[in-house]
mmCIF file of C-alpha atoms and ligand atoms in Angstrom:
data_model
loop_
_atom_site.group_PDB
_atom_site.id
_atom_site.type_symbol
_atom_site.label_atom_id
_atom_site.label_comp_id
_atom_site.label_asym_id
_atom_site.label_seq_id
_atom_site.Cartn_x
_atom_site.Cartn_y
_atom_site.Cartn_z
ATOM 1 C CA UNK A 1 86.870 81.291 85.912
ATOM 2 C CA UNK A 2 89.428 79.295 83.894
ATOM 3 C CA UNK A 3 87.139 76.236 84.165
ATOM 4 C CA UNK A 4 84.195 78.261 82.869
ATOM 5 C CA UNK A 5 86.280 79.540 79.934
ATOM 6 C CA UNK A 6 87.422 75.989 79.173
ATOM 7 C CA UNK A 7 83.839 74.784 79.168
ATOM 8 C CA UNK A 8 82.513 77.562 76.864
ATOM 9 C CA UNK A 9 85.351 77.106 74.381
ATOM 10 C CA UNK A 10 85.095 73.315 74.276
ATOM 11 C CA UNK A 11 81.323 73.243 73.906
ATOM 12 C CA UNK A 12 81.312 75.782 71.061
ATOM 13 C CA UNK A 13 84.269 74.591 68.973
ATOM 14 C CA UNK A 14 81.858 72.756 66.702
ATOM 15 C CA UNK A 15 80.568 76.126 65.442
ATOM 16 C CA UNK A 16 83.888 76.978 63.771
ATOM 17 C CA UNK A 17 83.107 74.534 60.937
ATOM 18 C CA UNK A 18 79.779 76.278 60.239
ATOM 19 C CA UNK A 19 81.317 79.571 59.037
ATOM 20 C CA UNK A 20 84.072 80.724 56.674
ATOM 21 C CA UNK A 21 87.192 82.875 56.998
ATOM 22 C CA UNK A 22 87.023 86.206 55.150
ATOM 23 C CA UNK A 23 88.400 86.013 51.611
ATOM 24 C CA UNK A 24 87.481 89.427 50.137
ATOM 25 C CA UNK A 25 90.815 90.613 51.505
ATOM 26 C CA UNK A 26 92.927 87.769 50.040
ATOM 27 C CA UNK A 27 95.505 87.708 52.836
ATOM 28 C CA UNK A 28 92.756 87.061 55.437
ATOM 29 C CA UNK A 29 91.972 83.724 53.773
ATOM 30 C CA UNK A 30 95.158 82.418 55.461
ATOM 31 C CA UNK A 31 93.422 82.640 58.891
ATOM 32 C CA UNK A 32 92.945 79.324 60.716
ATOM 33 C CA UNK A 33 89.189 78.563 60.591
ATOM 34 C CA UNK A 34 89.481 76.089 63.498
ATOM 35 C CA UNK A 35 91.028 78.524 65.972
ATOM 36 C CA UNK A 36 88.932 79.553 68.973
ATOM 37 C CA UNK A 37 90.258 81.297 72.069
ATOM 38 C CA UNK A 38 89.286 83.710 74.824
ATOM 39 C CA UNK A 39 91.035 86.092 77.213
ATOM 40 C CA UNK A 40 89.380 87.880 80.157
ATOM 41 C CA UNK A 41 90.785 90.756 82.207
ATOM 42 C CA UNK A 42 88.780 91.949 85.183
ATOM 43 C CA UNK A 43 88.629 95.498 86.502
ATOM 44 C CA UNK A 44 90.792 94.216 89.400
ATOM 45 C CA UNK A 45 93.484 93.236 86.890
ATOM 46 C CA UNK A 46 92.937 89.451 87.169
ATOM 47 C CA UNK A 47 93.578 87.540 83.931
ATOM 48 C CA UNK A 48 92.012 84.309 82.672
ATOM 49 C CA UNK A 49 92.244 82.529 79.330
ATOM 50 C CA UNK A 50 91.570 79.358 77.403
ATOM 51 C CA UNK A 51 91.965 77.885 73.933
ATOM 52 C CA UNK A 52 93.854 79.501 71.063
ATOM 53 C CA UNK A 53 94.275 82.816 72.827
ATOM 54 C CA UNK A 54 97.825 83.232 71.511
ATOM 55 C CA UNK A 55 96.658 83.204 67.880
ATOM 56 C CA UNK A 56 97.676 86.422 66.138
ATOM 57 C CA UNK A 57 95.134 88.103 63.906
ATOM 58 C CA UNK A 58 94.503 91.533 62.412
ATOM 59 C CA UNK A 59 92.295 93.867 64.394
ATOM 60 C CA UNK A 60 90.235 94.967 61.358
ATOM 61 C CA UNK A 61 87.056 96.789 62.372
ATOM 62 C CA UNK A 62 87.872 96.628 66.076
ATOM 63 C CA UNK A 63 90.343 99.429 65.283
ATOM 64 C CA UNK A 64 87.261 101.623 64.718
ATOM 65 C CA UNK A 65 86.740 101.655 68.490
ATOM 66 C CA UNK A 66 90.262 102.943 69.132
ATOM 67 C CA UNK A 67 90.043 105.544 66.345
ATOM 68 C CA UNK A 68 86.775 106.784 67.863
ATOM 69 C CA UNK A 69 88.381 106.995 71.304
ATOM 70 C CA UNK A 70 91.231 109.074 69.826
ATOM 71 C CA UNK A 71 89.054 111.597 67.989
ATOM 72 C CA UNK A 72 86.641 111.983 70.922
ATOM 73 C CA UNK A 73 89.620 112.552 73.199
ATOM 74 C CA UNK A 74 91.276 115.031 70.809
ATOM 75 C CA UNK A 75 88.223 116.978 69.576
ATOM 76 C CA UNK A 76 85.227 116.263 71.825
ATOM 77 C CA UNK A 77 81.846 114.823 70.895
ATOM 78 C CA UNK A 78 80.296 117.946 69.308
ATOM 79 C CA UNK A 79 82.961 118.150 66.596
ATOM 80 C CA UNK A 80 83.093 114.401 65.977
ATOM 81 C CA UNK A 81 79.329 114.000 65.703
ATOM 82 C CA UNK A 82 79.182 116.818 63.147
ATOM 83 C CA UNK A 83 80.913 114.377 60.763
ATOM 84 C CA UNK A 84 79.306 111.099 61.773
ATOM 85 C CA UNK A 85 76.000 110.184 63.445
ATOM 86 C CA UNK A 86 75.385 107.512 66.086
ATOM 87 C CA UNK A 87 72.488 105.570 64.575
ATOM 88 C CA UNK A 88 72.429 101.825 63.822
ATOM 89 C CA UNK A 89 72.054 100.933 60.144
ATOM 90 C CA UNK A 90 70.678 97.398 59.716
ATOM 91 C CA UNK A 91 72.853 97.240 56.583
ATOM 92 C CA UNK A 92 76.191 95.525 55.897
ATOM 93 C CA UNK A 93 79.348 97.132 57.312
ATOM 94 C CA UNK A 94 80.536 98.191 53.853
ATOM 95 C CA UNK A 95 77.145 99.300 52.520
ATOM 96 C CA UNK A 96 77.140 102.413 50.359
ATOM 97 C CA UNK A 97 73.400 102.933 49.891
ATOM 98 C CA UNK A 98 72.728 105.046 52.996
ATOM 99 C CA UNK A 99 75.457 107.553 52.174
ATOM 100 C CA UNK A 100 73.442 108.760 49.228
ATOM 101 C CA UNK A 101 69.919 108.074 50.437
ATOM 102 C CA UNK A 102 69.844 109.039 54.132
ATOM 103 C CA UNK A 103 71.058 111.457 56.793
ATOM 104 C CA UNK A 104 72.211 114.246 54.418
ATOM 105 C CA UNK A 105 75.157 112.073 53.213
ATOM 106 C CA UNK A 106 76.575 111.830 56.731
ATOM 107 C CA UNK A 107 77.658 108.271 57.690
ATOM 108 C CA UNK A 108 75.216 106.744 60.165
ATOM 109 C CA UNK A 109 77.763 105.674 62.778
ATOM 110 C CA UNK A 110 81.537 105.298 63.389
ATOM 111 C CA UNK A 111 81.421 101.466 63.513
ATOM 112 C CA UNK A 112 80.607 100.989 59.806
ATOM 113 C CA UNK A 113 83.305 101.514 57.176
ATOM 114 C CA UNK A 114 81.994 104.893 55.949
ATOM 115 C CA UNK A 115 81.814 106.282 59.487
ATOM 116 C CA UNK A 116 85.234 104.929 60.401
ATOM 117 C CA UNK A 117 86.846 106.411 57.276
ATOM 118 C CA UNK A 118 85.265 109.762 58.236
ATOM 119 C CA UNK A 119 86.696 109.534 61.780
ATOM 120 C CA UNK A 120 90.116 108.538 60.402
ATOM 121 C CA UNK A 121 90.024 111.722 58.283
ATOM 122 C CA UNK A 122 89.764 113.721 61.547
ATOM 123 C CA UNK A 123 92.780 112.173 63.286
ATOM 124 C CA UNK A 124 95.453 114.458 64.669
ATOM 125 C CA UNK A 125 98.651 114.536 62.577
ATOM 126 C CA UNK A 126 100.148 116.395 59.645
ATOM 127 C CA UNK A 127 100.950 113.303 57.606
ATOM 128 C CA UNK A 128 99.330 109.867 57.120
ATOM 129 C CA UNK A 129 102.228 108.413 59.128
ATOM 130 C CA UNK A 130 101.576 110.745 62.064
ATOM 131 C CA UNK A 131 97.838 109.941 61.992
ATOM 132 C CA UNK A 132 98.514 106.181 61.954
ATOM 133 C CA UNK A 133 101.063 106.526 64.772
ATOM 134 C CA UNK A 134 98.578 108.548 66.858
ATOM 135 C CA UNK A 135 96.235 105.529 66.966
ATOM 136 C CA UNK A 136 98.965 102.855 67.137
ATOM 137 C CA UNK A 137 100.613 104.576 70.122
ATOM 138 C CA UNK A 138 97.261 104.897 71.882
ATOM 139 C CA UNK A 139 96.414 101.248 71.156
ATOM 140 C CA UNK A 140 99.758 100.147 72.612
ATOM 141 C CA UNK A 141 99.037 102.143 75.776
ATOM 142 C CA UNK A 142 95.506 100.777 76.095
ATOM 143 C CA UNK A 143 96.730 97.203 75.680
ATOM 144 C CA UNK A 144 99.929 97.691 77.707
ATOM 145 C CA UNK A 145 101.836 96.133 74.810
ATOM 146 C CA UNK A 146 104.587 98.114 73.073
ATOM 147 C CA UNK A 147 105.042 95.336 70.492
ATOM 148 C CA UNK A 148 101.707 95.747 68.731
ATOM 149 C CA UNK A 149 102.455 96.543 65.078
ATOM 150 C CA UNK A 150 101.323 96.430 61.474
ATOM 151 C CA UNK A 151 100.949 93.196 59.488
ATOM 152 C CA UNK A 152 102.480 94.425 56.252
ATOM 153 C CA UNK A 153 101.032 91.624 54.078
ATOM 154 C CA UNK A 154 97.449 92.215 55.225
ATOM 155 C CA UNK A 155 97.905 95.966 54.767
ATOM 156 C CA UNK A 156 99.100 95.552 51.163
ATOM 157 C CA UNK A 157 96.310 93.064 50.455
ATOM 158 C CA UNK A 158 93.696 95.538 51.781
ATOM 159 C CA UNK A 159 95.212 98.428 49.889
ATOM 160 C CA UNK A 160 95.239 96.567 46.582
ATOM 161 C CA UNK A 161 91.668 95.283 46.893
ATOM 162 C CA UNK A 162 89.914 98.075 48.845
ATOM 163 C CA UNK A 163 87.821 99.483 46.009
ATOM 164 C CA UNK A 164 84.599 99.468 47.988
ATOM 165 C CA UNK A 165 86.233 101.603 50.678
ATOM 166 C CA UNK A 166 87.577 103.883 47.925
ATOM 167 C CA UNK A 167 84.020 104.315 46.649
ATOM 168 C CA UNK A 168 82.785 105.228 50.140
ATOM 169 C CA UNK A 169 85.636 107.677 50.675
ATOM 170 C CA UNK A 170 85.336 109.403 47.297
ATOM 171 C CA UNK A 171 81.596 109.745 47.808
ATOM 172 C CA UNK A 172 82.196 111.396 51.194
ATOM 173 C CA UNK A 173 84.788 113.687 49.624
ATOM 174 C CA UNK A 174 82.248 114.695 46.953
ATOM 175 C CA UNK A 175 79.694 115.596 49.642
ATOM 176 C CA UNK A 176 82.211 117.511 51.789
ATOM 177 C CA UNK A 177 81.953 115.094 54.714
ATOM 178 C CA UNK A 178 85.691 114.510 54.439
ATOM 179 C CA UNK A 179 88.554 116.954 54.066
ATOM 180 C CA UNK A 180 92.018 115.966 52.896
ATOM 181 C CA UNK A 181 93.495 113.613 50.333
ATOM 182 C CA UNK A 182 91.313 110.519 49.871
ATOM 183 C CA UNK A 183 94.157 108.047 49.187
ATOM 184 C CA UNK A 184 96.084 109.334 52.243
ATOM 185 C CA UNK A 185 93.046 108.864 54.485
ATOM 186 C CA UNK A 186 92.402 105.388 53.090
ATOM 187 C CA UNK A 187 96.035 104.457 53.582
ATOM 188 C CA UNK A 188 95.685 105.227 57.311
ATOM 189 C CA UNK A 189 92.370 103.308 57.453
ATOM 190 C CA UNK A 190 93.879 100.240 55.721
ATOM 191 C CA UNK A 191 96.881 100.313 58.050
ATOM 192 C CA UNK A 192 94.735 100.617 61.170
ATOM 193 C CA UNK A 193 92.671 97.582 60.089
ATOM 194 C CA UNK A 194 95.913 95.642 59.503
ATOM 195 C CA UNK A 195 97.375 96.004 62.997
ATOM 196 C CA UNK A 196 98.213 92.558 64.355
ATOM 197 C CA UNK A 197 97.056 91.698 67.866
ATOM 198 C CA UNK A 198 95.952 88.802 70.085
ATOM 199 C CA UNK A 199 92.763 88.425 72.092
ATOM 200 C CA UNK A 200 94.743 89.412 75.192
ATOM 201 C CA UNK A 201 95.351 92.837 73.596
ATOM 202 C CA UNK A 202 91.683 93.403 72.835
ATOM 203 C CA UNK A 203 90.662 92.103 76.272
ATOM 204 C CA UNK A 204 92.907 94.785 77.756
ATOM 205 C CA UNK A 205 91.328 97.519 75.621
ATOM 206 C CA UNK A 206 87.948 96.190 76.758
ATOM 207 C CA UNK A 207 89.041 96.248 80.391
ATOM 208 C CA UNK A 208 89.959 99.951 80.118
ATOM 209 C CA UNK A 209 86.477 100.684 78.751
ATOM 210 C CA UNK A 210 84.904 98.476 81.455
ATOM 211 C CA UNK A 211 86.920 100.403 84.033
ATOM 212 C CA UNK A 212 85.575 103.743 82.722
ATOM 213 C CA UNK A 213 88.803 104.879 81.035
ATOM 214 C CA UNK A 214 91.307 103.842 83.716
ATOM 215 C CA UNK A 215 93.950 101.124 83.118
ATOM 216 C CA UNK A 216 93.045 98.411 85.679
ATOM 217 C CA UNK A 217 96.686 97.350 86.138
ATOM 218 C CA UNK A 218 98.214 100.708 87.112
ATOM 219 C CA UNK A 219 95.191 102.968 87.726
ATOM 220 C CA UNK A 220 96.339 105.470 85.078
ATOM 221 C CA UNK A 221 93.444 107.330 83.381
ATOM 222 C CA UNK A 222 93.753 107.197 79.579
ATOM 223 C CA UNK A 223 90.389 108.601 78.549
ATOM 224 C CA UNK A 224 87.599 110.533 80.244
ATOM 225 C CA UNK A 225 84.743 108.559 81.801
ATOM 226 C CA UNK A 226 82.355 110.362 79.416
ATOM 227 C CA UNK A 227 84.377 109.183 76.373
ATOM 228 C CA UNK A 228 84.305 105.577 77.626
ATOM 229 C CA UNK A 229 80.557 105.894 78.136
ATOM 230 C CA UNK A 230 79.922 107.182 74.600
ATOM 231 C CA UNK A 231 82.113 104.497 73.018
ATOM 232 C CA UNK A 232 80.361 101.706 74.972
ATOM 233 C CA UNK A 233 76.946 103.076 73.991
ATOM 234 C CA UNK A 234 77.867 103.098 70.283
ATOM 235 C CA UNK A 235 79.395 99.602 70.542
ATOM 236 C CA UNK A 236 76.120 98.362 72.052
ATOM 237 C CA UNK A 237 73.923 99.763 69.289
ATOM 238 C CA UNK A 238 76.268 99.443 66.280
ATOM 239 C CA UNK A 239 79.326 97.284 67.142
ATOM 240 C CA UNK A 240 78.144 93.992 65.678
ATOM 241 C CA UNK A 241 76.869 95.691 62.509
ATOM 242 C CA UNK A 242 73.485 94.500 61.302
ATOM 243 C CA UNK A 243 73.528 91.812 63.990
ATOM 244 C CA UNK A 244 73.818 94.358 66.837
ATOM 245 C CA UNK A 245 70.167 94.045 67.883
ATOM 246 C CA UNK A 246 70.311 90.250 67.930
ATOM 247 C CA UNK A 247 73.573 90.352 69.918
ATOM 248 C CA UNK A 248 72.040 92.778 72.425
ATOM 249 C CA UNK A 249 69.216 90.316 73.015
ATOM 250 C CA UNK A 250 71.376 87.186 73.215
ATOM 251 C CA UNK A 251 74.443 88.601 75.043
ATOM 252 C CA UNK A 252 73.598 92.185 76.003
ATOM 253 C CA UNK A 253 77.009 93.850 76.333
ATOM 254 C CA UNK A 254 78.967 96.463 74.315
ATOM 255 C CA UNK A 255 81.041 94.627 71.691
ATOM 256 C CA UNK A 256 82.878 95.175 68.419
ATOM 257 C CA UNK A 257 83.773 92.565 65.839
ATOM 258 C CA UNK A 258 86.304 92.470 63.034
ATOM 259 C CA UNK A 259 86.606 90.296 59.922
ATOM 260 C CA UNK A 260 89.927 88.972 61.256
ATOM 261 C CA UNK A 261 87.709 86.962 63.639
ATOM 262 C CA UNK A 262 88.145 89.033 66.784
ATOM 263 C CA UNK A 263 85.440 90.278 69.128
ATOM 264 C CA UNK A 264 86.207 92.881 71.772
ATOM 265 C CA UNK A 265 83.536 92.814 74.485
ATOM 266 C CA UNK A 266 83.051 94.946 77.560
ATOM 267 C CA UNK A 267 81.181 94.099 80.740
ATOM 268 C CA UNK A 268 80.898 97.514 82.408
ATOM 269 C CA UNK A 269 82.596 97.696 85.814
ATOM 270 C CA UNK A 270 83.469 93.990 85.603
ATOM 271 C CA UNK A 271 85.747 92.892 82.756
ATOM 272 C CA UNK A 272 87.094 93.178 79.231
ATOM 273 C CA UNK A 273 86.826 90.103 77.008
ATOM 274 C CA UNK A 274 88.764 89.262 73.844
ATOM 275 C CA UNK A 275 87.650 86.374 71.638
ATOM 276 C CA UNK A 276 89.270 85.033 68.474
ATOM 277 C CA UNK A 277 87.559 82.742 65.982
ATOM 278 C CA UNK A 278 88.377 83.548 62.324
ATOM 279 C CA UNK A 279 85.485 81.520 60.941
ATOM 280 C CA UNK A 280 82.758 84.120 60.262
ATOM 281 C CA UNK A 281 79.006 84.138 59.812
ATOM 282 C CA UNK A 282 77.326 85.837 56.852
ATOM 283 C CA UNK A 283 77.398 89.257 58.516
ATOM 284 C CA UNK A 284 81.171 89.146 59.107
ATOM 285 C CA UNK A 285 81.083 88.289 62.821
ATOM 286 C CA UNK A 286 82.973 85.358 64.383
ATOM 287 C CA UNK A 287 80.412 82.554 64.309
ATOM 288 C CA UNK A 288 81.812 80.584 67.254
ATOM 289 C CA UNK A 289 82.890 83.769 69.055
ATOM 290 C CA UNK A 290 79.270 84.878 69.335
ATOM 291 C CA UNK A 291 78.226 81.441 70.626
ATOM 292 C CA UNK A 292 81.020 81.579 73.228
ATOM 293 C CA UNK A 293 79.791 84.979 74.447
ATOM 294 C CA UNK A 294 76.182 83.789 74.520
ATOM 295 C CA UNK A 295 77.114 80.869 76.748
ATOM 296 C CA UNK A 296 79.381 82.996 78.923
ATOM 297 C CA UNK A 297 76.478 85.395 79.432
ATOM 298 C CA UNK A 298 74.306 82.506 80.625
ATOM 299 C CA UNK A 299 76.976 81.333 83.060
ATOM 300 C CA UNK A 300 78.089 84.735 84.399
ATOM 301 C CA UNK A 301 74.978 86.859 83.867
ATOM 302 C CA UNK A 302 76.862 89.466 81.802
ATOM 303 C CA UNK A 303 73.962 91.296 80.140
ATOM 304 C CA UNK A 304 73.672 94.957 81.107
ATOM 305 C CA UNK A 305 69.923 94.877 80.458
HETATM 306 O O1 DON B 1 87.337 97.742 55.440
HETATM 307 C C1 DON B 1 87.225 96.528 55.507
HETATM 308 O O2 DON B 1 86.468 95.922 54.783
HETATM 309 C C2 DON B 1 88.031 95.782 56.557
HETATM 310 N N1 DON B 1 89.348 96.281 56.642
HETATM 311 C C3 DON B 1 87.380 95.864 57.898
HETATM 312 C C4 DON B 1 85.975 95.346 57.903
HETATM 313 C C5 DON B 1 85.572 94.639 59.119
HETATM 314 O O3 DON B 1 86.332 94.205 59.960
HETATM 315 C C6 DON B 1 84.157 94.388 59.214
HETATM 316 N N2 DON B 1 83.930 93.536 60.336
HETATM 317 N N3 DON B 1 83.207 92.753 60.663
#
């Protein structure tokens, strides 16, 4: 497996120069556009890696998966899906148009910014700090890494520049999709996006989903099988934003990207995969990361379809 990972990283490095690191959050522009790395954890607990897998990056939208797991676990699907639907959008992750025009103002799914902000508003906790810690603690358990923490500089950069997310949140407040104080909810959302991780951490989260909610390394159940199933289904249809259909055809596995350059991918009953490549395509997905997963699919027959 290590040889296969070496081969897919080496043959796709050239793609890193064809994209750009995110700059709309100024602190993200410091990401290394040349980095490319992969980490794989199987459902038997075996670990494989190659390339720049030790590169630290912020989780960004991949946190949406963990927030969704938390609210489904705490409230159940009926309550969660009253606030947010599960339909793909074919629009950009930060698009505002559908909130007014479609679906009775309800965000279309929890993987776009509007839907994630709505799920953050549901998190258990009396204060923004408690809500943030609910997800951080759960993420640490999923990844088996007590050192996962906030990148303060990215958080402040997001908070200062997050006007688009403010627009989404205030709109949802005006249509009664969201309860609570808008700035408090956004503060939790910005912090969750700014958690610093490596592709080993996201591979571990992926391995728990692949293993139907059970930690492969100690057999402890963290979430119900049904929750893991719902999350994987939504990742498959919505996780790569308006490139989710294309990704389903070319790779065919549940996955979630973030503008920090990470991709968390799940091969059900087989493995969790974490990829880092901060150079992004026009839709905000890691340009080389997708190519790596496409080639890995060809070599290991990963597609669930
Ligand atoms: O809200 C934002 O714009 C970012 N914190 C997260 C967006 C993101 O990761 C989209 N991913 N491809």
